[in-house]
C-alpha positions as YAML, in Angstrom:
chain: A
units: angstrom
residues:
- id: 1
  name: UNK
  ca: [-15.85, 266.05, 0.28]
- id: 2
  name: UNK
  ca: [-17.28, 263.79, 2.66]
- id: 3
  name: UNK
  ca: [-17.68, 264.89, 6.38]
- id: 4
  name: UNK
  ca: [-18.06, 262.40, 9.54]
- id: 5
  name: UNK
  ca: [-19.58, 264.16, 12.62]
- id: 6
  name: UNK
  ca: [-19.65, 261.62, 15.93]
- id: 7
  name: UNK
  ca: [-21.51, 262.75, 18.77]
- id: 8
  name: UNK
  ca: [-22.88, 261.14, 21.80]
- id: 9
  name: UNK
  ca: [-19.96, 260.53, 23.97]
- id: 10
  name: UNK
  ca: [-19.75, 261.30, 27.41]
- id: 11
  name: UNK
  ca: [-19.06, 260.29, 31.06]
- id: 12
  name: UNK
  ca: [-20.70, 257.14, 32.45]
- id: 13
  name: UNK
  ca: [-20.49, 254.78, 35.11]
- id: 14
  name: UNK
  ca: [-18.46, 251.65, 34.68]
- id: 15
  name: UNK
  ca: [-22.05, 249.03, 33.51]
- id: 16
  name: UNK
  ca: [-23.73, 251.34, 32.26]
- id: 17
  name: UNK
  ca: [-24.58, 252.58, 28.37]
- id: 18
  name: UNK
  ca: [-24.27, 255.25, 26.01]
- id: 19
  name: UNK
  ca: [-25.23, 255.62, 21.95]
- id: 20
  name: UNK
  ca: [-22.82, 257.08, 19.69]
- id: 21
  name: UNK
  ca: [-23.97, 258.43, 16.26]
- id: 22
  name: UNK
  ca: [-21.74, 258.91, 13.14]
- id: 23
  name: UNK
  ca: [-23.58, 261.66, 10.80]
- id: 24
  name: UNK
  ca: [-22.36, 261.52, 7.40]
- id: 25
  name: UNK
  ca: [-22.14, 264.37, 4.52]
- id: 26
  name: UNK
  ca: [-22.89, 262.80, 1.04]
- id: 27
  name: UNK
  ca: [-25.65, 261.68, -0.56]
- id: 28
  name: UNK
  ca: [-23.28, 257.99, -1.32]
- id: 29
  name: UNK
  ca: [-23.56, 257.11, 2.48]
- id: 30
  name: UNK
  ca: [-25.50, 253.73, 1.66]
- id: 31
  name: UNK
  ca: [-22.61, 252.74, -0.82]
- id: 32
  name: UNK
  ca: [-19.97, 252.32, 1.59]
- id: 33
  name: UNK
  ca: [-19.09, 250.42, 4.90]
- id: 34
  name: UNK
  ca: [-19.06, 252.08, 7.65]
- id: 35
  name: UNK
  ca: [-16.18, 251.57, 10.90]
- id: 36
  name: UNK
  ca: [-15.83, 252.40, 14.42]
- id: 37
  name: UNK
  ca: [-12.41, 252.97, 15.85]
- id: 38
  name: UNK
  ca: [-11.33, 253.78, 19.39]
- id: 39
  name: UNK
  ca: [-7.61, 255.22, 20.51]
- id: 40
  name: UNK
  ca: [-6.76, 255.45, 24.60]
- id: 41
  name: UNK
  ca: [-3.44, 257.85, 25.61]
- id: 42
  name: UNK
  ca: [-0.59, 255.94, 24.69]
- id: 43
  name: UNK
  ca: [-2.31, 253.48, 22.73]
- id: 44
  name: UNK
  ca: [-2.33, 252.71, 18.93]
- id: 45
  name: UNK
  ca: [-5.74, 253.20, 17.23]
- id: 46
  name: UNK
  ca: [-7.97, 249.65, 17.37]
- id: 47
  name: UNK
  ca: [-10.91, 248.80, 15.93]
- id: 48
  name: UNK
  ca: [-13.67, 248.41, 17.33]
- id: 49
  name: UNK
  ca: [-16.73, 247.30, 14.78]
- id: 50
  name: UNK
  ca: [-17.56, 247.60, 11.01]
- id: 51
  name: UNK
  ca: [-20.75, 247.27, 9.02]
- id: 52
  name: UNK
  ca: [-21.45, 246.39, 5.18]
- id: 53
  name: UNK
  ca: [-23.25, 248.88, 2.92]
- id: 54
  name: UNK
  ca: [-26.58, 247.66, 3.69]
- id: 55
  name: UNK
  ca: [-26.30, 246.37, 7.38]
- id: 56
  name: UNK
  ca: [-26.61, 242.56, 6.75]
- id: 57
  name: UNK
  ca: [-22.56, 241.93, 7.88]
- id: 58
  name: UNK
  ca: [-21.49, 243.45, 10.99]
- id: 59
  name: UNK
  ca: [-18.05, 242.83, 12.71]
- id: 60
  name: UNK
  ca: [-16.78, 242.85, 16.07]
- id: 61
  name: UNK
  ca: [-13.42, 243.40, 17.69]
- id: 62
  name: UNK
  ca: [-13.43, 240.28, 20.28]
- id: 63
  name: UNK
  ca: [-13.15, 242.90, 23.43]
- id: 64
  name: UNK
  ca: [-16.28, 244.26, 22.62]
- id: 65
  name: UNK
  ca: [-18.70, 241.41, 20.88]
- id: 66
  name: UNK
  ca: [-21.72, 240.84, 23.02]
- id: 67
  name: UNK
  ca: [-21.46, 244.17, 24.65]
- id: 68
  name: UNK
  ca: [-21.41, 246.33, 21.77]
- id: 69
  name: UNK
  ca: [-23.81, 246.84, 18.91]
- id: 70
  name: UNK
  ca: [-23.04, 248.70, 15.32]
- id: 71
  name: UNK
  ca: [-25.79, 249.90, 13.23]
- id: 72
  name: UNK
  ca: [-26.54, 252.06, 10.40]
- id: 73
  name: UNK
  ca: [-29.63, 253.89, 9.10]
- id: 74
  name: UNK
  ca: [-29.10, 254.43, 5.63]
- id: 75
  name: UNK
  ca: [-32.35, 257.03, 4.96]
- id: 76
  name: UNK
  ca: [-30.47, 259.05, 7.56]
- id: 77
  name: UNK
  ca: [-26.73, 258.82, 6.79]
- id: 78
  name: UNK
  ca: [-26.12, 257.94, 10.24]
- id: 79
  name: UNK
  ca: [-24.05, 254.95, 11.55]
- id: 80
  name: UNK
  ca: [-24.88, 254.02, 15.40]
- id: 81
  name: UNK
  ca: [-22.59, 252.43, 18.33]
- id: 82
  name: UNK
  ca: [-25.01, 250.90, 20.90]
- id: 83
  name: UNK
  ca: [-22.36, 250.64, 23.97]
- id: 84
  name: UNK
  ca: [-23.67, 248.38, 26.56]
- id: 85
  name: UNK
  ca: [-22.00, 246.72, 30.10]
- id: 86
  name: UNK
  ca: [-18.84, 249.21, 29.93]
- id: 87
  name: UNK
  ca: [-15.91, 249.09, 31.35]
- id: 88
  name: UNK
  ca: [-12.95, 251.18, 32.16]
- id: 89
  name: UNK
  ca: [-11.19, 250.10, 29.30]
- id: 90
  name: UNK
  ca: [-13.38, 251.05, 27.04]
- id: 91
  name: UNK
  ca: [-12.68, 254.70, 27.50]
- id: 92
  name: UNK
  ca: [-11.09, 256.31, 24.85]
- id: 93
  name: UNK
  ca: [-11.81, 258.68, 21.94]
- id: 94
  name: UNK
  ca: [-14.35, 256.78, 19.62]
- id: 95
  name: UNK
  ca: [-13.98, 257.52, 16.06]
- id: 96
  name: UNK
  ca: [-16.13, 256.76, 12.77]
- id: 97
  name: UNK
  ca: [-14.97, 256.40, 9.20]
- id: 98
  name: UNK
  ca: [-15.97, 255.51, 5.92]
- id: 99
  name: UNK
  ca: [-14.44, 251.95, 4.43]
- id: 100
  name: UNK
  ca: [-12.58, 251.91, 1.09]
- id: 101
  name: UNK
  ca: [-13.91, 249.80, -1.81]
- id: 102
  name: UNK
  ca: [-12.27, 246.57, -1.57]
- id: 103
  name: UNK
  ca: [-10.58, 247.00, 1.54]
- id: 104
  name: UNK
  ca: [-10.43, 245.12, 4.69]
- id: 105
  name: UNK
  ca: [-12.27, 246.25, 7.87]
- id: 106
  name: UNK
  ca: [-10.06, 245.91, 10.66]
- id: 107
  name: UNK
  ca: [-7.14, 247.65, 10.36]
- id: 108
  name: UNK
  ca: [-7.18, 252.03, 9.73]
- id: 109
  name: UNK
  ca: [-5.66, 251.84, 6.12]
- id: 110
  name: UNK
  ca: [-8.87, 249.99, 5.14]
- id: 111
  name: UNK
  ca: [-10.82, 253.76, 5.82]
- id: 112
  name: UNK
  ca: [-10.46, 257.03, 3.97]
- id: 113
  name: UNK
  ca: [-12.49, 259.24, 5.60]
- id: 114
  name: UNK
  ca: [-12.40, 260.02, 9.45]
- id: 115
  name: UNK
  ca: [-14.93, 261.82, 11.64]
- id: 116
  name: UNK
  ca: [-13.13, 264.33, 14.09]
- id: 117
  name: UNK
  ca: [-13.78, 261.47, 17.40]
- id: 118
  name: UNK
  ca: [-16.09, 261.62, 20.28]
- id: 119
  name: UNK
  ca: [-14.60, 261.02, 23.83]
- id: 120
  name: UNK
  ca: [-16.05, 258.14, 26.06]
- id: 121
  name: UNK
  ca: [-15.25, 258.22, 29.55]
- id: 122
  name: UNK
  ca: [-16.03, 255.55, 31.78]
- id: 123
  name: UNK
  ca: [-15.87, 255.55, 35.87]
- id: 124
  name: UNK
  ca: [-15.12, 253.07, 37.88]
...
């Protein structure tokens, strides 16, 4: 059984930063692609950024490219969000999950594993 633990999230003033990390159980971490995922209150869950098995592809949802920075550490089973310049609509409840084989990267049903979400709040 593979477990996703996020942790990081927090309060923070609209511009400013914060770091989430994805832990993962499973020693077939650096097999897999790795997502991020965010969902507001009332709102559908939207991607947010994806990275390949070994880090050389990364993808970006177009609200968040040049602000936002995914990353993974494969010796550590940890996948990183580096969240930079944020705004008030980037608050929500940030999850990670594992991609399927074969699947694409930017919709939910290409992920079968789902970390329990970390909650980003951002001030104005």
């Amino acid at each position: 059984q593979v477990q996703l633990v996020e942790s990081g999230g927090g309060l923070v003033q609209a511009g400013g930063s914060l770091r989430l990390s994805c832990a993962a159980s499973g020693r077939t971490f650096s097999t897999y692609s790795m997502g991020w995922f965010r969902q507001a209150p009332g709102k559908e869950r939207e991607f947010v950024a994806a990275i390949s098995w070994s880090g050389a592809l990364t993808y970006y949802a177009d609200s968040v490219k040049g602000r936002f920075t995914i990353s993974r550490d494969n010796a550590k089973n940890t996948v990183y969000l580096q969240m930079n310049s944020l705004k008030p609509e980037d608050a929500a409840i940030y999850y990670c999950a594992r991609g399927r084989v074969g699947s694409g990267y930017r919709t939910t049903e290409g992920y079968d594993y789902w970390g329990q979400g970390t909650q980003v709040t951002v001030s104005s």
